[in-house]
Short mmCIF file of C-alpha atoms in Angstrom, two decimals:
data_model
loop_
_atom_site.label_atom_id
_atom_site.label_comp_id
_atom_site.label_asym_id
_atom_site.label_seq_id
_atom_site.Cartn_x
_atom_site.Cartn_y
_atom_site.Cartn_z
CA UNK I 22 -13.16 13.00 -1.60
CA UNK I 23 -17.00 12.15 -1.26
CA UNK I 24 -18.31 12.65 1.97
CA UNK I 25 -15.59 13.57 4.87
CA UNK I 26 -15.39 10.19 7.24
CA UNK I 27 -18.41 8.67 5.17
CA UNK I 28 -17.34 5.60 3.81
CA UNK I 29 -16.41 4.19 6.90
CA UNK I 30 -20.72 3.85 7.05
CA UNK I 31 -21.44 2.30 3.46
CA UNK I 32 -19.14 -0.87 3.86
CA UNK I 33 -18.94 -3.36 6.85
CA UNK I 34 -16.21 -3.53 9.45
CA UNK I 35 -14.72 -6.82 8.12
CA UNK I 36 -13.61 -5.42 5.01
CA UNK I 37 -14.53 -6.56 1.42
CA UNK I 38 -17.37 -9.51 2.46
CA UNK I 39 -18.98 -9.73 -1.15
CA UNK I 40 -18.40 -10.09 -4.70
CA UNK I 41 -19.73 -8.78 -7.96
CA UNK I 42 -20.58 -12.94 -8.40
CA UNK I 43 -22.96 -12.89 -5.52
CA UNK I 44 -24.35 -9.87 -6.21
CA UNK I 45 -25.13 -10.74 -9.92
CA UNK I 46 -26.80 -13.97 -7.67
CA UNK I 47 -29.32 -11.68 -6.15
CA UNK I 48 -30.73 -10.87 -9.56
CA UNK I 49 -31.15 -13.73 -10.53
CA UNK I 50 -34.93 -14.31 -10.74
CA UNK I 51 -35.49 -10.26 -12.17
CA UNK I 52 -32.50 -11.52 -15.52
CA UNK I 53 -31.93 -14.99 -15.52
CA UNK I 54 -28.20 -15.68 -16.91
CA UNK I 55 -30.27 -17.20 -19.83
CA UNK I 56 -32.78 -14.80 -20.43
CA UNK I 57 -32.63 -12.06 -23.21
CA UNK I 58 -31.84 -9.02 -20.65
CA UNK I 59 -28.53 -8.35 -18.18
CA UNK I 60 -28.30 -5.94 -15.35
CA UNK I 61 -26.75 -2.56 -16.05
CA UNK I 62 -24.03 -1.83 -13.68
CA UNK I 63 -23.72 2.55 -14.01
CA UNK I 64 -19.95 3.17 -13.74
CA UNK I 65 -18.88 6.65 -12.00
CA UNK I 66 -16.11 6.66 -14.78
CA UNK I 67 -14.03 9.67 -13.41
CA UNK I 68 -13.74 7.72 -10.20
CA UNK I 69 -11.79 4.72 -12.70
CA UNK I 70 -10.12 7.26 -14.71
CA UNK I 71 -8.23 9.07 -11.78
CA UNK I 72 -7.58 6.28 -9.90
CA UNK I 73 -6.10 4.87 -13.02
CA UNK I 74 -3.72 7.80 -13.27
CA UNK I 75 -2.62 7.79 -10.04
CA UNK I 76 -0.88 3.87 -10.30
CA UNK I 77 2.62 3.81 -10.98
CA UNK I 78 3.30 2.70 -14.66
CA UNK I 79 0.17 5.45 -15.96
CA UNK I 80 2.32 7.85 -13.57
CA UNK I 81 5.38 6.89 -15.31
CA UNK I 82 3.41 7.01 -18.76
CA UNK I 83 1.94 10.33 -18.30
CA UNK I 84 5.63 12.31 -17.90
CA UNK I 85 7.53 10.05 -20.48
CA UNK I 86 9.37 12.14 -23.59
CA UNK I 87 8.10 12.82 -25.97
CA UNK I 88 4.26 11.58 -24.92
CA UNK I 89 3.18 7.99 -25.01
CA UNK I 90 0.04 6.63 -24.82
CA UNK I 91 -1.21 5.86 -21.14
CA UNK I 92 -2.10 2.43 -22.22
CA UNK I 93 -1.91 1.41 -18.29
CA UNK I 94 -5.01 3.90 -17.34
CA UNK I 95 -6.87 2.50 -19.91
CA UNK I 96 -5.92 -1.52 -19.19
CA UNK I 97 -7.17 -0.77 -15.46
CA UNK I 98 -10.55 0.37 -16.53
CA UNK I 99 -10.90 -2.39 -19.15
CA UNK I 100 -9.86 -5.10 -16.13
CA UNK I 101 -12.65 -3.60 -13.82
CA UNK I 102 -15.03 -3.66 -16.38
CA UNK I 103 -14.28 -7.19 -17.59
CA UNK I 104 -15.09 -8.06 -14.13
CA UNK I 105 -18.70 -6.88 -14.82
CA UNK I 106 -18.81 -8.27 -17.67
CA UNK I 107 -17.99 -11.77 -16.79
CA UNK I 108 -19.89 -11.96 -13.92
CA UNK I 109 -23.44 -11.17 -15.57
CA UNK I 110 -23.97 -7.36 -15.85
CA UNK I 111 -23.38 -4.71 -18.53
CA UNK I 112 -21.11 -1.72 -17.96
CA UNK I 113 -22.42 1.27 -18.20
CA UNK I 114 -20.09 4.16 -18.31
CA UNK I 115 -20.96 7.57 -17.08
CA UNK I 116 -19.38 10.42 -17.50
CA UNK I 117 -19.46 13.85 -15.64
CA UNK I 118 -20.92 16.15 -17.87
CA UNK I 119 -20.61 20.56 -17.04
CA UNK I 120 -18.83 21.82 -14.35
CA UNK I 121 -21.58 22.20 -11.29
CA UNK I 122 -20.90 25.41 -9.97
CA UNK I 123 -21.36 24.63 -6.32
CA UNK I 124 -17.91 22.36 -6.75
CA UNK I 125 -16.24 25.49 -8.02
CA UNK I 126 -13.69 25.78 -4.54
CA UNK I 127 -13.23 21.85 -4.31
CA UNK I 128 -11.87 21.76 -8.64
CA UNK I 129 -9.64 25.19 -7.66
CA UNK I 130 -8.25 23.84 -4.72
CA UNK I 131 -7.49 20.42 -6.74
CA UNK I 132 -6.26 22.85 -9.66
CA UNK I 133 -3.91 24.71 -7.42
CA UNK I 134 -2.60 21.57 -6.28
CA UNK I 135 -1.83 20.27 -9.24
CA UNK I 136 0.12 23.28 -10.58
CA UNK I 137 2.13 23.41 -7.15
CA UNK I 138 3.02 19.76 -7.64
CA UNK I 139 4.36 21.19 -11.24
CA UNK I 140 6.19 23.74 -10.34
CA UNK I 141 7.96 21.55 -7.51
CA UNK I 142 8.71 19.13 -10.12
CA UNK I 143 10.15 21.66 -12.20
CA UNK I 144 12.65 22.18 -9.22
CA UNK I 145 13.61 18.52 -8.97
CA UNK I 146 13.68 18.51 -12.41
CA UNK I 147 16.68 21.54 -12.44
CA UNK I 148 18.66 20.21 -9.77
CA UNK I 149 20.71 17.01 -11.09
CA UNK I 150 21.89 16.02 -7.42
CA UNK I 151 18.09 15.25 -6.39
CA UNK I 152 17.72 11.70 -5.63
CA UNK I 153 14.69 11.79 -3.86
CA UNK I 154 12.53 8.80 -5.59
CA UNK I 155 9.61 8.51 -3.29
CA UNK I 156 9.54 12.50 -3.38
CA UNK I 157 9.39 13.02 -7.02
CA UNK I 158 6.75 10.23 -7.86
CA UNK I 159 4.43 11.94 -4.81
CA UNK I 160 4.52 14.98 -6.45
CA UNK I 161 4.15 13.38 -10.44
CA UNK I 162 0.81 11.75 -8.50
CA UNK I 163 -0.16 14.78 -7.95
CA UNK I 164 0.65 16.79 -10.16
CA UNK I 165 -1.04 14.12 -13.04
CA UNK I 166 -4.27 15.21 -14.71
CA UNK I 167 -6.37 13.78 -17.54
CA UNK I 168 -5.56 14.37 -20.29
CA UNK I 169 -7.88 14.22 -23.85
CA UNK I 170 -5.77 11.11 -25.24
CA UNK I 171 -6.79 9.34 -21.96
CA UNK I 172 -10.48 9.83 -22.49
CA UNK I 173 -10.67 8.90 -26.04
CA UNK I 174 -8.75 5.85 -25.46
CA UNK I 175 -11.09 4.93 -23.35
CA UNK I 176 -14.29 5.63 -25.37
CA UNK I 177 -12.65 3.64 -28.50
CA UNK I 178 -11.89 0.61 -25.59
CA UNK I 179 -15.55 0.90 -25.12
CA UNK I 180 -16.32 1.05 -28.20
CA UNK I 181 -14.49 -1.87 -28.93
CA UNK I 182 -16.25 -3.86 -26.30
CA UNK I 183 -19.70 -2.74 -26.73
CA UNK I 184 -20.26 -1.04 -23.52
CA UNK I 185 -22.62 1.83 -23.50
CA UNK I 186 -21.40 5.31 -22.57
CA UNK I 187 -23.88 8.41 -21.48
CA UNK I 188 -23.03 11.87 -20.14
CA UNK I 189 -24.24 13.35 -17.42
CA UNK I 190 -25.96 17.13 -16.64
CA UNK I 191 -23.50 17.44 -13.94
CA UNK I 192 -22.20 15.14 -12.06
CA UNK I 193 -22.11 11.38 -12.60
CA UNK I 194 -22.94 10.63 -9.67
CA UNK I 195 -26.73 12.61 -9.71
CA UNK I 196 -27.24 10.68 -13.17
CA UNK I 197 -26.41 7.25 -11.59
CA UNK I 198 -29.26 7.92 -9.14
CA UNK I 199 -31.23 8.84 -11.77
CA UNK I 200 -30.86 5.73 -13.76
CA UNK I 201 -31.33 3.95 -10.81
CA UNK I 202 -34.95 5.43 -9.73
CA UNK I 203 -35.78 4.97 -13.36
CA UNK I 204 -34.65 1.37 -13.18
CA UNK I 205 -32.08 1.13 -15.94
CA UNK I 206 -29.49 0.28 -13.62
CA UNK I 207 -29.32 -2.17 -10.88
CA UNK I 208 -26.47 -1.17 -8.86
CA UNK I 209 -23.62 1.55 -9.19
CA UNK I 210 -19.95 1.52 -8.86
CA UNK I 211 -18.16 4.11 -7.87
CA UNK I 212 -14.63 4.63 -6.19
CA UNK I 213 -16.26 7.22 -2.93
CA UNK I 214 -19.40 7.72 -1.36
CA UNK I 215 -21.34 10.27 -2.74
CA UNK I 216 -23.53 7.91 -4.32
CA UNK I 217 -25.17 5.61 -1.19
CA UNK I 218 -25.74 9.10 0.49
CA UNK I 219 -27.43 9.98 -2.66
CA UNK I 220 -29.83 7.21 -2.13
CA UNK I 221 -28.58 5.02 -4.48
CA UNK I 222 -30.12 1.24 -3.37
CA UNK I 223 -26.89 -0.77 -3.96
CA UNK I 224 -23.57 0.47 -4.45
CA UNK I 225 -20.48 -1.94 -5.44
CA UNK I 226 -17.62 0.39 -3.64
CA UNK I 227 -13.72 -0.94 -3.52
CA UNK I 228 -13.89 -3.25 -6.77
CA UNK I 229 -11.03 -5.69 -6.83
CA UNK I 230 -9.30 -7.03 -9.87
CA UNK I 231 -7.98 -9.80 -8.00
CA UNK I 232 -10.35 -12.96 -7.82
CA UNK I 233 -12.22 -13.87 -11.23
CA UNK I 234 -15.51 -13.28 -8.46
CA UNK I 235 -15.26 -9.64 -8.01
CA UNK I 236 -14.31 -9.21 -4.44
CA UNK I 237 -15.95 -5.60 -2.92
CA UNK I 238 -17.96 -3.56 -0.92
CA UNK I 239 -21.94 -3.66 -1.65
CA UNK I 240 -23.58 -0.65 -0.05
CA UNK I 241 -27.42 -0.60 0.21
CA UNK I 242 -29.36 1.73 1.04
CA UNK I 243 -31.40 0.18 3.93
CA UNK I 244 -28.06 -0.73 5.78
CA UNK I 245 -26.75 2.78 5.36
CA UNK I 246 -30.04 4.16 6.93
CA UNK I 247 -29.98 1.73 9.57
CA UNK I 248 -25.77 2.21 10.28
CA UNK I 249 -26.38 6.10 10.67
CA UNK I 250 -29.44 5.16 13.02
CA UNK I 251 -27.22 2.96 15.03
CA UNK I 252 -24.28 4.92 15.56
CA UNK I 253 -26.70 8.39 16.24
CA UNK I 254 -27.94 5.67 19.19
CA UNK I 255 -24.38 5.16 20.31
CA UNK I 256 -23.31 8.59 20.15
CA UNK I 257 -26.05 10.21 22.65
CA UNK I 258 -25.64 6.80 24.73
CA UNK I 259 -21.98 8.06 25.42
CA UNK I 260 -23.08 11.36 26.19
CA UNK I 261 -25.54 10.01 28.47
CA UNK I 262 -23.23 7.49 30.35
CA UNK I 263 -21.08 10.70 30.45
CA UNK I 264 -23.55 12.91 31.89
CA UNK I 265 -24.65 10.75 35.09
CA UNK I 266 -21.47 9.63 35.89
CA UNK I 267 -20.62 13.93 36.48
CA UNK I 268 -23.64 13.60 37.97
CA UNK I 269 -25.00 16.15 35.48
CA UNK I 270 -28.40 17.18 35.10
CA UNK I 271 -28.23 18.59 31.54
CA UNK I 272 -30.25 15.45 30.54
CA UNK I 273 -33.40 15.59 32.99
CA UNK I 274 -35.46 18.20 30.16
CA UNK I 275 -36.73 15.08 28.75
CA UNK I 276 -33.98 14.52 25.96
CA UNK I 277 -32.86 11.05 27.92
CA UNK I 278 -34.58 8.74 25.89
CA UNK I 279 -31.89 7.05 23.28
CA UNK I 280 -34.96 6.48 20.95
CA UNK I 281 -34.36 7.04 17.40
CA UNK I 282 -36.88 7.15 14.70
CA UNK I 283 -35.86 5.40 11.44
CA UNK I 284 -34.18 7.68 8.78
CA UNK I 285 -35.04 8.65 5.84
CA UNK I 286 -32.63 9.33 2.25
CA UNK I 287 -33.44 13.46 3.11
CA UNK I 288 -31.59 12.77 6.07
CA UNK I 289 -28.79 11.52 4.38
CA UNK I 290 -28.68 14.33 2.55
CA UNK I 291 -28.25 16.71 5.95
CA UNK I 292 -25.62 14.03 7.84
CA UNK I 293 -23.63 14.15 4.48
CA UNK I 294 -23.30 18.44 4.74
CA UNK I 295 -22.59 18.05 8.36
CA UNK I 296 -19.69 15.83 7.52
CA UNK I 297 -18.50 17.73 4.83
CA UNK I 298 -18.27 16.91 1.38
CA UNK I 299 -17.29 18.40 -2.17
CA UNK I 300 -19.83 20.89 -2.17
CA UNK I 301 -19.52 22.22 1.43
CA UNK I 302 -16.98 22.20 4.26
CA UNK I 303 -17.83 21.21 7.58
CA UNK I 304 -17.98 23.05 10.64
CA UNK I 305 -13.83 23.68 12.31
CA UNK I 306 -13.02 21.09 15.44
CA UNK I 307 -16.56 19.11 14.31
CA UNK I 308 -16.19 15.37 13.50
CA UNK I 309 -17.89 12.54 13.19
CA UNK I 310 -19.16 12.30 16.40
CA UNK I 311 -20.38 15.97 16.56
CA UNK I 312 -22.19 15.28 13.65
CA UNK I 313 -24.10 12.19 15.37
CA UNK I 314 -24.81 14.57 18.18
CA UNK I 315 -26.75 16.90 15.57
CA UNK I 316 -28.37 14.68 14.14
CA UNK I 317 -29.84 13.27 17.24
CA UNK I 318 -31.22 16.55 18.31
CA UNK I 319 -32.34 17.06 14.35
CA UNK I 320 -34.34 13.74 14.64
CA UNK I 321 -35.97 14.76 17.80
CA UNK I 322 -37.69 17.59 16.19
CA UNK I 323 -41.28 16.83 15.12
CA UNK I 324 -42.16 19.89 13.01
CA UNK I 325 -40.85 20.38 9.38
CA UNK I 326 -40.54 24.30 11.04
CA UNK I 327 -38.38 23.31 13.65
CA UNK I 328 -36.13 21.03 11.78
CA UNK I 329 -35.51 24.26 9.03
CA UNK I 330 -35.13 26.59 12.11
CA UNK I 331 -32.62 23.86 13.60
CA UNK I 332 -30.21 24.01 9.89
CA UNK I 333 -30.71 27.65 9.90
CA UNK I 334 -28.83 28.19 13.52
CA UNK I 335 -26.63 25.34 12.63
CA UNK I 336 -25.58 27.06 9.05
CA UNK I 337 -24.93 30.41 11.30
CA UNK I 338 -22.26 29.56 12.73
CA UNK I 339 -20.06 28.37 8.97
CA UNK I 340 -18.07 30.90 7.71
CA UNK I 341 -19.54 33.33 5.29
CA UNK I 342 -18.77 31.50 1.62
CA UNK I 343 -19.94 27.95 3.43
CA UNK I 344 -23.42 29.33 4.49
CA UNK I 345 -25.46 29.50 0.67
CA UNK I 346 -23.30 26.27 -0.13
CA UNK I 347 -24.58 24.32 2.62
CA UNK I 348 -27.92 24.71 0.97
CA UNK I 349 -26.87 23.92 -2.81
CA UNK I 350 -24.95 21.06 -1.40
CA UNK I 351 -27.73 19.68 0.37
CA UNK I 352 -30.56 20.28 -2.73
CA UNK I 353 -27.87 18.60 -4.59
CA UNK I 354 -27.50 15.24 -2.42
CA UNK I 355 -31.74 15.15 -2.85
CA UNK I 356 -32.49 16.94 -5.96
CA UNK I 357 -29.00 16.99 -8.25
CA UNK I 358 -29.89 17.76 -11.96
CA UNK I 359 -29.87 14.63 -13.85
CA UNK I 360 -31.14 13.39 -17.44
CA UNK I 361 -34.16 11.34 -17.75
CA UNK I 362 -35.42 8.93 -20.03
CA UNK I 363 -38.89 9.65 -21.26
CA UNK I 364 -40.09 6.64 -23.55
CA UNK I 365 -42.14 7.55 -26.82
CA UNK I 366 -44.54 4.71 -26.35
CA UNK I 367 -46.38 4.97 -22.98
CA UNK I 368 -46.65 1.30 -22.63
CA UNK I 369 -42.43 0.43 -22.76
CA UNK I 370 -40.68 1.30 -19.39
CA UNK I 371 -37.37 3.52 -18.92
CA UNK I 372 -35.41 0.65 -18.90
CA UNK I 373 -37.61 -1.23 -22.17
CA UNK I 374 -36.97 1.80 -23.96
CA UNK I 375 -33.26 2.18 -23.00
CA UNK I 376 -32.67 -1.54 -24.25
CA UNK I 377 -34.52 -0.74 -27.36
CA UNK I 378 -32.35 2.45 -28.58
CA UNK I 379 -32.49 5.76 -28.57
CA UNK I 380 -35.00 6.39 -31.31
CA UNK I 381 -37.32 5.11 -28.31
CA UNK I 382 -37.10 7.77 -26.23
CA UNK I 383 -36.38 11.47 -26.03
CA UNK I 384 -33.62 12.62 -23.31
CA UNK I 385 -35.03 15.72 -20.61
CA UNK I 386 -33.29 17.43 -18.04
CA UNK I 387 -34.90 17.12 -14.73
CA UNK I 388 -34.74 16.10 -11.15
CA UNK I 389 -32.52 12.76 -10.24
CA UNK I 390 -35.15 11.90 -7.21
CA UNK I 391 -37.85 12.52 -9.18
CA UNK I 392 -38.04 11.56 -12.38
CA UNK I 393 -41.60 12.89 -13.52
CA UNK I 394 -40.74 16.05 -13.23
CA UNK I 395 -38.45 17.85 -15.83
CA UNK I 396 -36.73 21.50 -15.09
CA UNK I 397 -38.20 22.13 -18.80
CA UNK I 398 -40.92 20.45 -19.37
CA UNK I 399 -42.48 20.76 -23.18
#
């Protein structure tokens, strides 16, 4: 899912205005096309994987007997990443690595839908008079998971084409960042939005296969900040216009001012768990817009004190199991655990000692915001 009614944020109104061509463009003068380095692009792989699954002919694969290979799932990951490829950057495929415990509700509720999807299918399946097309290929959709064949097709198509695959602590998605603070990677791809409310600098979202050019969506981070800014401005702006034209007074304690300071990634983080993401749900009957509203009267706040007082009422009112997730969800948007790339020789970079292989550097697990400091630190 990503973050409820996020995307909407990371990409512009006009729909898919860039390409992976112009984007390669922008890095030029860091990786010349002729120069001996390229660009890593990370890859949220699980994002390709599933969306893979879920188009007709993998579908179709997937509940053929006896089993085939889904050659289709793995053909639409190799198209996306050819795009990459040919455009200047190097794939770099990331894979989700232990279950994170604070996604525990989000993968049942996904489990249990799966398994009701089978066990409908099971009655279409007995009744020979069902003729129900569109029906049964909603509920194959689904009911579809991955499967082990899927994933080691794709590592041997990697293989095969020399892109570089990692796993992550976690979640892909916290690792990406990570690579990207350490920067290895110039930009991320990914299928939702965790990742630009992560504070990931540029995001390539909606990747089409399409035109040779790449058409997508490139998120960055300083257009996200200043989007979220905007509409916070536009939300209290309405309630304002509201307010005097009821002739209201509920504004005249000083709070009329539609001044908004700039944002920062930690509030990302908070707007993200007010909309509701994987981690936590948000609060019943509160939307987008009463999420602007909170953060308005978050960003008024001046003290650190106040602002953790303000969460603390505002986590009050979720229901019992929400009110410890909220938290974890929110360390995780700022602080998810993450690998990091500590070089052997103190003069090569993360990235120098990347490129140069792993007998370069040793792997630790630490903090994907911030990168000198390791959970276990030798």
């Amino acid at each position: 899912m990503g973050v409820q009614d996020g995307a909407p944020y990371c990409r512009p109104s006009r729909g898919m205005t860039d390409t992976v061509e112009s984007i390669r463009g922008t890095l030029n003068q860091k990786y010349p096309s002729d120069g001996p380095h390229l660009p890593y692009a990370g890859v949220d792989l699980s994002g390709w994987i599933v969306a893979a699954l879920k188009q007709k002919q993998a579908v179709q694969q997937v509940f053929m007997e006896p089993p085939v290979p889904v050659s289709s799932a793995v053909d639409y990951i190799r198209q996306r990443a050819d795009i990459l490829i040919k455009n200047g950057f190097i794939p770099l495929f990331i894979f989700d690595g232990a279950t994170n415990p604070a996604k525990k509700n989000t993968n049942d509720a996904r489990s249990a839908t799966a398994t009701k999807a089978k066990e409908d299918l099971e009655q279409m399946y007995a009744n020979p008079n069902e003729t129900d097309l569109a029906k049964l290929f909603k509920l194959q959709q689904l009911a579809v998971q991955v499967r082990k064949d899927v994933l080691y097709e794709v590592l041997m198509m990697a293989k095969e084409m020399d892109i570089p695959v990692i796993g992550s602590a976690f979640e892909a998605d916290s690792q990406i960042i990570s690579l990207g603070n350490q920067r290895i990677i110039d930009v991320a791809v990914t299928m939702d939005s965790d990742i630009p409310y992560q504070g990931m600098c540029k995001t390539i979202m909606r990747l089409s296969v399409q035109s040779p050019v790449g058409n997508c969506c490139l998120a960055t981070l300083p257009d996200l900040l200043r989007k979220v800014k905007n509409k916070i401005q536009d939300a209290h702006q309405q309630d304002l216009a509201k307010a005097r034209k009821r002739g209201s007074r509920q504004f005249d304690n000083g709070n009329s001012s539609c001044f908004v300071r700039d944002l920062c990634p930690r509030d990302l983080s908070l707007f993200a768990c007010l909309l509701g993401n994987d981690y936590v749900c948000r609060l019943e009957k509160h939307g987008p817009q009463k999420s602007l509203r909170k953060m308005y009267d978050y960003l008024q706040l001046e003290s650190d004190l106040a602002k953790e007082d303000f969460i603390k009422d505002y986590v009050k009112q979720l229901p019992d199991g929400q009110r410890s997730r909220f938290f974890h969800a929110r360390e995780h948007f700022h602080h998810g655990a993450a690998f990091i790339v500590c070089p052997k020789d103190d003069r090569m970079t993360p990235r120098q000692a990347f490129d140069a292989g792993p007998e370069h550097y040793d792997v630790e697990l630490g903090s994907m915001c911030n990168c000198s400091t390791l959970l276990f630190p030798k």
